[in-house]
XYZ file of C-alpha atoms in Angstrom:
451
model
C 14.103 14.762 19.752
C 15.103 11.562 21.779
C 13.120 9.198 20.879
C 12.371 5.889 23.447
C 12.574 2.365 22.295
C 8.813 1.766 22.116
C 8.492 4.853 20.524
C 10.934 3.825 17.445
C 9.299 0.335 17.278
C 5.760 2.070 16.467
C 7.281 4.158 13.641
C 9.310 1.471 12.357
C 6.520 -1.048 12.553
C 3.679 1.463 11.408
C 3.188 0.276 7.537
C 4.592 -3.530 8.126
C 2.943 -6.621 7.008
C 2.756 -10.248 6.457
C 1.071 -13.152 5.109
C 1.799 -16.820 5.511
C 0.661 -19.229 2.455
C -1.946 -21.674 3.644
C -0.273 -25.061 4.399
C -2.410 -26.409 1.325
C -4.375 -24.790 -1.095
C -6.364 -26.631 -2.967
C -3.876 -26.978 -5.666
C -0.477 -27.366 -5.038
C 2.074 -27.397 -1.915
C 3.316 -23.577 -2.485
C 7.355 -22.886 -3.000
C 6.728 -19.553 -0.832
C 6.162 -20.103 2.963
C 4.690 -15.941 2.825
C 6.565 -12.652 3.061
C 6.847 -9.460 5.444
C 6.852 -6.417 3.537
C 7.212 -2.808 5.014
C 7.889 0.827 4.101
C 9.543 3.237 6.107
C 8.468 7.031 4.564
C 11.125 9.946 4.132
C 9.090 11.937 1.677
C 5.666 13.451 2.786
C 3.602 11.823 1.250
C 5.541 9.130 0.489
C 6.409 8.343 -2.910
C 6.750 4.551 -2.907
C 3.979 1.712 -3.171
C 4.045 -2.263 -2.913
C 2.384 -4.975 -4.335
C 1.283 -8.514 -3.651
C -1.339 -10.703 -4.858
C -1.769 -14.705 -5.734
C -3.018 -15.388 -9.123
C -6.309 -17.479 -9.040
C -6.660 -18.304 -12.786
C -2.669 -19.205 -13.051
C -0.748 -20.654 -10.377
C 2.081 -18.330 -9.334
C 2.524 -15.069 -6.637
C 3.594 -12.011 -7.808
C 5.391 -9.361 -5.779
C 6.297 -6.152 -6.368
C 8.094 -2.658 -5.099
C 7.211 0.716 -7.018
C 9.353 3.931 -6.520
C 7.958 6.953 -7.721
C 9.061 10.441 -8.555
C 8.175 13.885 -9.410
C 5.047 12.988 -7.181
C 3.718 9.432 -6.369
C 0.894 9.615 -8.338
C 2.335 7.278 -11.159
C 3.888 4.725 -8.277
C 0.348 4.445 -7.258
C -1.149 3.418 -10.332
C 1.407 1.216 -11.294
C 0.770 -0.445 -8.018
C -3.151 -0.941 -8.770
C -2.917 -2.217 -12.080
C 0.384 -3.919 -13.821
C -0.569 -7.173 -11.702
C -3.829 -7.249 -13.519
C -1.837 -6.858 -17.067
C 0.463 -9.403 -15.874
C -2.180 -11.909 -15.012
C -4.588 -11.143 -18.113
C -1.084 -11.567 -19.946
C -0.815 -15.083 -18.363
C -4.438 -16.765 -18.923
C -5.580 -18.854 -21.369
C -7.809 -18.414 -24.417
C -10.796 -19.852 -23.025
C -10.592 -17.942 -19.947
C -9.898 -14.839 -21.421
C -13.334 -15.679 -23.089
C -15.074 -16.618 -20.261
C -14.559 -12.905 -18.667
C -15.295 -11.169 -21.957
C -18.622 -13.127 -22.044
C -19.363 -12.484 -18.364
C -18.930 -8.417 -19.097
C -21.000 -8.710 -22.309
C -23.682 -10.088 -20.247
C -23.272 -8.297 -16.792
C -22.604 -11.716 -14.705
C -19.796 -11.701 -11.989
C -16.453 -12.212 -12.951
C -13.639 -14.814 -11.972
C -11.536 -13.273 -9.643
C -8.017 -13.105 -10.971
C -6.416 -11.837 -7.992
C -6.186 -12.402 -4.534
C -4.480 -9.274 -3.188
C -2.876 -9.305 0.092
C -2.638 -5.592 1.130
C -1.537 -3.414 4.088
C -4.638 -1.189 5.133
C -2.502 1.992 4.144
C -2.411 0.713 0.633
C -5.169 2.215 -1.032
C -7.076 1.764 -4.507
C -8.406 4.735 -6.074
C -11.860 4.210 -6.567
C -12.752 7.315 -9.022
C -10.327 6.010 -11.482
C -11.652 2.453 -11.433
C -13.654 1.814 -14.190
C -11.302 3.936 -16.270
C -8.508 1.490 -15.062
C -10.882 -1.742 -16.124
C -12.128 -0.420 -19.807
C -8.368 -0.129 -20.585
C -7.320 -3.180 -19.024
C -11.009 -4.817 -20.914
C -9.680 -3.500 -24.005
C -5.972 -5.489 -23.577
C -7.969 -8.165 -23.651
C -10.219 -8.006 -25.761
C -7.204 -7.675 -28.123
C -5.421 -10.746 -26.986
C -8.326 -12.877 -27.499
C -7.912 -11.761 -31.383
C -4.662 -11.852 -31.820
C -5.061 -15.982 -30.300
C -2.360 -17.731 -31.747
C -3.348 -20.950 -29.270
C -0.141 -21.149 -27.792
C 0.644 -21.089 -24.435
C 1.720 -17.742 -23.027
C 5.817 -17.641 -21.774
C 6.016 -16.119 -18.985
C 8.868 -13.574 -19.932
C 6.779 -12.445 -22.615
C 3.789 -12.565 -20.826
C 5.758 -9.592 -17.964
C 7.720 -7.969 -20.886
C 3.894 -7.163 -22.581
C 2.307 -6.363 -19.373
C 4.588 -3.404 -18.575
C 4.457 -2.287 -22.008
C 0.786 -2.123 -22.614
C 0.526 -0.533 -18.709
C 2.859 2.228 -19.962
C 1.011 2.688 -23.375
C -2.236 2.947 -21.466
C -1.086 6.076 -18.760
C -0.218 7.734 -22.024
C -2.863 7.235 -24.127
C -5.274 8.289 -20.856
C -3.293 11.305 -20.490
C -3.930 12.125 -24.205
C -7.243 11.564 -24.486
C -8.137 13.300 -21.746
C -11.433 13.185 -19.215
C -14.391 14.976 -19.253
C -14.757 14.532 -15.833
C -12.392 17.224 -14.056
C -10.866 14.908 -11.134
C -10.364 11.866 -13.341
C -8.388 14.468 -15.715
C -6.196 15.778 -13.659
C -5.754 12.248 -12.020
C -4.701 10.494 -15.531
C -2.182 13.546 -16.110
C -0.588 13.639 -12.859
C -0.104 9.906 -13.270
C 1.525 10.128 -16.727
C 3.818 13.331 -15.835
C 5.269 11.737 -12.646
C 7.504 8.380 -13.352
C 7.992 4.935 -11.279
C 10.487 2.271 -11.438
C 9.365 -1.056 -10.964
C 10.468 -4.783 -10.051
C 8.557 -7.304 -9.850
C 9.034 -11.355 -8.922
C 7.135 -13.829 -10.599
C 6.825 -16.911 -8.451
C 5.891 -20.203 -9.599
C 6.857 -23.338 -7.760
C 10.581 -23.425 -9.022
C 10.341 -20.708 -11.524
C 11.435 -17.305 -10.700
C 10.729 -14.270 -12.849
C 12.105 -11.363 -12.620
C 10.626 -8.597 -14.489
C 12.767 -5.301 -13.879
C 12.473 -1.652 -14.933
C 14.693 1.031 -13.292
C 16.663 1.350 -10.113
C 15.177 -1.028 -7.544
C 16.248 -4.600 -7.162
C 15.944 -8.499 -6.520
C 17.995 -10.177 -4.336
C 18.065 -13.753 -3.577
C 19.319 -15.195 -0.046
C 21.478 -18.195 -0.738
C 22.498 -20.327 2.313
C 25.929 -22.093 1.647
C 26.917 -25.836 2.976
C 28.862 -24.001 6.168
C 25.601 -22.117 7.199
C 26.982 -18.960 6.012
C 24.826 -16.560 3.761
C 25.398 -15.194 0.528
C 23.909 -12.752 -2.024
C 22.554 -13.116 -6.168
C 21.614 -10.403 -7.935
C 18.599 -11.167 -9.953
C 18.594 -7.365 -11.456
C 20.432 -4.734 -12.766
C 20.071 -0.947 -12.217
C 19.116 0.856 -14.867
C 21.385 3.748 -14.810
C 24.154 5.285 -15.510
C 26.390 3.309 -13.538
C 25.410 0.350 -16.151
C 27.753 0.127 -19.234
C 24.962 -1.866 -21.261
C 22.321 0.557 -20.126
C 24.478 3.718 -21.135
C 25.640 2.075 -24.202
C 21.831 0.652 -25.428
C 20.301 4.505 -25.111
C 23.482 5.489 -27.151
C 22.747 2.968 -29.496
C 18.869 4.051 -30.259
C 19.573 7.986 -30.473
C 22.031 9.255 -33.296
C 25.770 9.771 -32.820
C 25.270 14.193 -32.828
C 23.090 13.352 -29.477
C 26.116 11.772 -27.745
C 27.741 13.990 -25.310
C 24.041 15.590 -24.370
C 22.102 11.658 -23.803
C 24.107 11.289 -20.309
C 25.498 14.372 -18.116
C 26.178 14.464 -14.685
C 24.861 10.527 -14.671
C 21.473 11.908 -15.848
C 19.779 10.962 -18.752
C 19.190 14.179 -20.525
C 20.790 15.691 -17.450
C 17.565 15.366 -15.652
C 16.408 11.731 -14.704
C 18.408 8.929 -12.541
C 16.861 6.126 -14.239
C 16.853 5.324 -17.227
C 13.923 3.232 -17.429
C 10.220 3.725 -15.910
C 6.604 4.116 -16.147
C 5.135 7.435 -17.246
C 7.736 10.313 -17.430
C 6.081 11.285 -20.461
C 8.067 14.526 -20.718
C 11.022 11.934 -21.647
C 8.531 10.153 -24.429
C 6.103 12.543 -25.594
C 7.147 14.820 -28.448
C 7.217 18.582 -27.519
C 3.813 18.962 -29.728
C 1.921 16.715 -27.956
C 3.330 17.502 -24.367
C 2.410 21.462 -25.356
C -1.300 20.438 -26.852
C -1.736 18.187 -23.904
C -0.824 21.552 -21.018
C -2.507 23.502 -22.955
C -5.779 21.574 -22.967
C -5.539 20.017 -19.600
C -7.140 21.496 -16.341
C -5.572 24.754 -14.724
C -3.941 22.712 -11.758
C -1.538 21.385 -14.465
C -0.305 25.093 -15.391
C 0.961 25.587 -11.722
C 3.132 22.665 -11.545
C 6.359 23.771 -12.927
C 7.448 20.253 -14.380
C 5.083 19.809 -16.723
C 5.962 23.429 -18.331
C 9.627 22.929 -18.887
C 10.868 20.406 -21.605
C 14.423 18.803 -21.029
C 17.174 20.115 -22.685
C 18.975 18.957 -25.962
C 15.398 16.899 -26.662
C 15.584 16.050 -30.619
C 14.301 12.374 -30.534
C 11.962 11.303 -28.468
C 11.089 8.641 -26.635
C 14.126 8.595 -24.517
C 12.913 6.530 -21.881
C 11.232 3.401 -22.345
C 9.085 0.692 -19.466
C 10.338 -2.505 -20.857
C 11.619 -4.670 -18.569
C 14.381 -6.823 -18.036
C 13.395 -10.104 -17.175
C 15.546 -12.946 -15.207
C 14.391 -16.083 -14.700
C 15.929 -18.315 -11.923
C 15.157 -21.887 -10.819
C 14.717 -21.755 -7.181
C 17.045 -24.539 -5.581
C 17.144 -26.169 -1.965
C 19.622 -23.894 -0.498
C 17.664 -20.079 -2.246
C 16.176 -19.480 1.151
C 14.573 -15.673 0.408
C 14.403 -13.325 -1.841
C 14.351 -9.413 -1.030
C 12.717 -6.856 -3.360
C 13.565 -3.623 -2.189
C 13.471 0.042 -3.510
C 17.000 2.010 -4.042
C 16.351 3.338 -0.495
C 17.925 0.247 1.029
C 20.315 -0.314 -1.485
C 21.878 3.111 -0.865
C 22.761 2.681 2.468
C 23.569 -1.393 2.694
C 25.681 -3.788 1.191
C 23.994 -6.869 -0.253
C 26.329 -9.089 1.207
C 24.986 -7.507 4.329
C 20.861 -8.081 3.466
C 21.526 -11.538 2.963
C 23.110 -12.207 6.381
C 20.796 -10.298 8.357
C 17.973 -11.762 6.736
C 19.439 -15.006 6.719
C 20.408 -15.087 10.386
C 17.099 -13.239 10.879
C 14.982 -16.066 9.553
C 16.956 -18.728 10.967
C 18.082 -17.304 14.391
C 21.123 -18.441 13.942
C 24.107 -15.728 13.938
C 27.465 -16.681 13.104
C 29.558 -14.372 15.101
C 32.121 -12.516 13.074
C 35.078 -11.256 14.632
C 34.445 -7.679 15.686
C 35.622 -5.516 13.243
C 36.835 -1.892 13.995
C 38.534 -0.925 11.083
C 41.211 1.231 12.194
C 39.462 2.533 14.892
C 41.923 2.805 18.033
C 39.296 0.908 20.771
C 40.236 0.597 24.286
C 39.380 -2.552 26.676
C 36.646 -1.042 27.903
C 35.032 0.207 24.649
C 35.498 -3.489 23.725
C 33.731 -4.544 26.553
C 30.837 -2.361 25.410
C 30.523 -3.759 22.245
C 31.027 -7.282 23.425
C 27.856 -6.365 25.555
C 25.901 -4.876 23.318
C 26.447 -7.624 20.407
C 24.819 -10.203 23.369
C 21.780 -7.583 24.335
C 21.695 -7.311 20.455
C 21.052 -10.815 20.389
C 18.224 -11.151 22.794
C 16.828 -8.541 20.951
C 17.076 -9.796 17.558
C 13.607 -11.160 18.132
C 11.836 -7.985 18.845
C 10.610 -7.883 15.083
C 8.368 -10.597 14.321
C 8.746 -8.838 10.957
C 12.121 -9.653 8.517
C 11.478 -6.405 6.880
C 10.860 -3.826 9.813
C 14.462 -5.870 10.929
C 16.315 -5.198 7.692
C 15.344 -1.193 7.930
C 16.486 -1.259 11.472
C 19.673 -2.063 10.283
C 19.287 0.139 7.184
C 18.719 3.418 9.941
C 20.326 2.400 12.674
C 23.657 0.761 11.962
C 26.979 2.589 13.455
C 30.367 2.088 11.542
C 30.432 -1.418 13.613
C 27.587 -3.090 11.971
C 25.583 -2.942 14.374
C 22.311 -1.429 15.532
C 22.798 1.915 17.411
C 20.108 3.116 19.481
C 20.724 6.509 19.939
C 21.289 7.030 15.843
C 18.050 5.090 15.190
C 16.313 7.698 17.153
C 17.741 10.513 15.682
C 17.574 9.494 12.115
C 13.965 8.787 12.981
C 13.155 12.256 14.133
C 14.136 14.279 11.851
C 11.633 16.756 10.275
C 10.321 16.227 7.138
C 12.118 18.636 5.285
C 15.509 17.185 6.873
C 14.708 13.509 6.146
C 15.013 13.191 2.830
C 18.582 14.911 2.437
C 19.555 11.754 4.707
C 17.763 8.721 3.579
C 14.965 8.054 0.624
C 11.595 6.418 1.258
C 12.265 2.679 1.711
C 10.101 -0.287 0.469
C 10.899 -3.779 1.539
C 9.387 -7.524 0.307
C 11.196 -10.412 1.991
C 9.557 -13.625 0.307
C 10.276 -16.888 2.114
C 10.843 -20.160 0.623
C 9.641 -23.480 1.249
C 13.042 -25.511 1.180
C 11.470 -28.920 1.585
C 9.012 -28.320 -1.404
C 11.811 -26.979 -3.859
């Protein structure tokens, strides 16, 4: 199909968002101006989710991008609950106390989050008050276990992903009488998610990654130009350190079968996430648990199979690794994006869009045509279209929507081409995903003047 320019703006802009942070607060002047955040599906349904909420008992904003797989049923919870764990992680003693002794005595509680959510990003309401008796029970714990010090942050994410993981399996274990809720807490533990998550806290910048998205922080330079920092690292098998630390917990007779064909086990890219508890599960439990669960789980064919060459399990863990940065006057944004964007741009690239995105100000590079044998008047056209580009650079009122734009649509010139943006976005279903993966994009603006 051919589709117009309008019509390409309404799918682009169909799951975009955007919050600005109140000028003042209450508190404190806020390091983050707000973000855009959008998604751009290939799968049907799509398998990735996205996160943002300000912590009310803490100070801080957390931010995060979830990409699911075998099914986006363990993306999804992910996405409801690790910014709970996070935050319970995070408060104080007497806090902690306070909302034990308002459950005890059925008063309201404090609100720890303030979420700031898309209207296509949905909570699941049967699974609820399953979600808060586990979450009640991680803190019940941590008001025992009160060792009166104050809670470090990196400890505070590197828990909250590990109790979140430790919960979906322990669900999935024991089970539901209820049908639905069964089947729910299965499907959630048999599919996986990555995760990456920021941590913002005036200067302080966590973080907290597990798996194949990543952090990115816009950096403006003293000439105007824009550069990139990684604040992650894939966890894969194009890491050394990540190769070498599953090598490390598995004996030496499992080392030729840990990795093949950049798999672990020869079956899974990353080699960290949520769930995936045919990677951590030992083949005992995963058989008692099919053979127990509901008869929907007998027709999916991934829970049957167990992966080759599996001796000793857990092969796959949640942790996360955690980065802290302190923000400085020239860290203008930061990009959180799922491996959907990463697969098809540079981050050199992210960070000058975005950069001359935010401030409108593009610094013409020379045009570059590689090789390409261009004649005067093919010049001309791309002279003309780099100044209609322009003009229409402010189309998008949303950084986000712009950066998949160029994800999509960019020709071998750099630059947006109209005609391949419509085709890319009309392919069927089936077709779209051998060409692009679901894409999930933060952009988080700083406040230069308060850092």
């Amino acid at each position: 199909f051919y589709l117009t320019p309008p019509q390409v703006n309404s799918i682009l802009k169909a799951n975009e968002y955007s919050f600005k942070v109140p000028e003042f607060d209450g508190k404190n002047v806020s390091s983050v101006l707000g973000f855009d955040s959008n998604q751009l599906p290939a799968n049907a349904p799509i398998e990735d989710r996205r996160s943002a909420a300000t912590c009310l008992q803490t100070r801080g904003m957390l931010l995060g991008v979830f990409d699911g797989h075998a099914g986006c049923a363990c993306a999804q919870a992910v996405s409801e609950r690790l910014f709970y764990y996070i935050a319970v992680s995070l408060l104080p003693h007497e806090t902690l106390l306070e909302i034990e002794n308002a459950v005890e005595s059925g008063r309201a509680l404090l609100p720890i989050l303030q979420w700031h959510k898309h209207p296509n990003d949905y909570f699941s309401k049967e699974a609820s008050k399953l979600y808060f008796n586990s979450l009640r029970t991680y803190w019940q714990e941590l008001i025992d276990l009160n060792s009166g010090e104050t809670t470090d942050v990196k400890e505070a994410l590197i828990n909250a992903f590990k109790r979140l993981d430790n919960d979906i399996s322990l669900e999935a274990q024991v089970g539901d009488p209820n049908s639905f809720l069964n089947y729910l807490v299965l499907r959630v533990a048999f599919s996986g998610a990555t995760a990456c998550v920021a941590h913002v806290d005036g200067v302080d910048l966590h973080i907290a990654n597990t798996g194949d998205s990543r952090a990115m922080l816009g950096v403006q330079e003293e000439d105007g130009s824009w550069s990139a920092v990684n604040l992650s690292y894939d966890h894969n098998a194009q890491n050394e350190h990540e190769v070498e630390r599953v090598k490390m917990e598995h004996p030496k007779s499992e080392e030729k079968s840990l990795v093949k064909q950049d798999r672990l086990l020869g079956l899974l890219m990353p080699f960290r996430a949520f769930g995936d508890v045919k990677f951590k599960w030992s083949i005992e439990l995963q058989k008692r648990v099919v053979e127990s669960g509901p008869d929907q789980l007998n027709d999916n064919e991934y829970t049957k199979f167990i992966p080759p060459n599996y001796h000793t399990p857990p092969y796959l863990t949640a942790e996360p690794e955690v980065i802290y940065h302190r923000l400085r006057p020239q860290d203008k944004f930061l990009v959180l994006a799922t491996d959907g964007l990463w697969e098809t741009m540079h981050r050199q690239d992210v960070a000058r869009i975005v950069g001359e995105y935010l401030t409108g100000v593009h610094h013409q590079q020379p045009i570059a045509v590689g090789g390409y044998k261009v004649t005067l008047g093919q010049m001309h056209g791309l002279l003309t279209e780099r100044r209609a580009r322009i003009s229409s650079v402010f189309e998008d009122q949303n950084a986000a929507t712009h950066l998949i734009r160029h994800a999509v649509g960019n020709n071998e010139f750099g630059t947006v081409d109209h005609e391949r943006l419509s085709k890319m976005l009309s392919l069927p279903e089936e077709l779209a995903r051998m060409y692009r993966d679901d894409m999930t994009i933060i952009v988080v603006q700083f406040n230069s003047h308060v850092i």
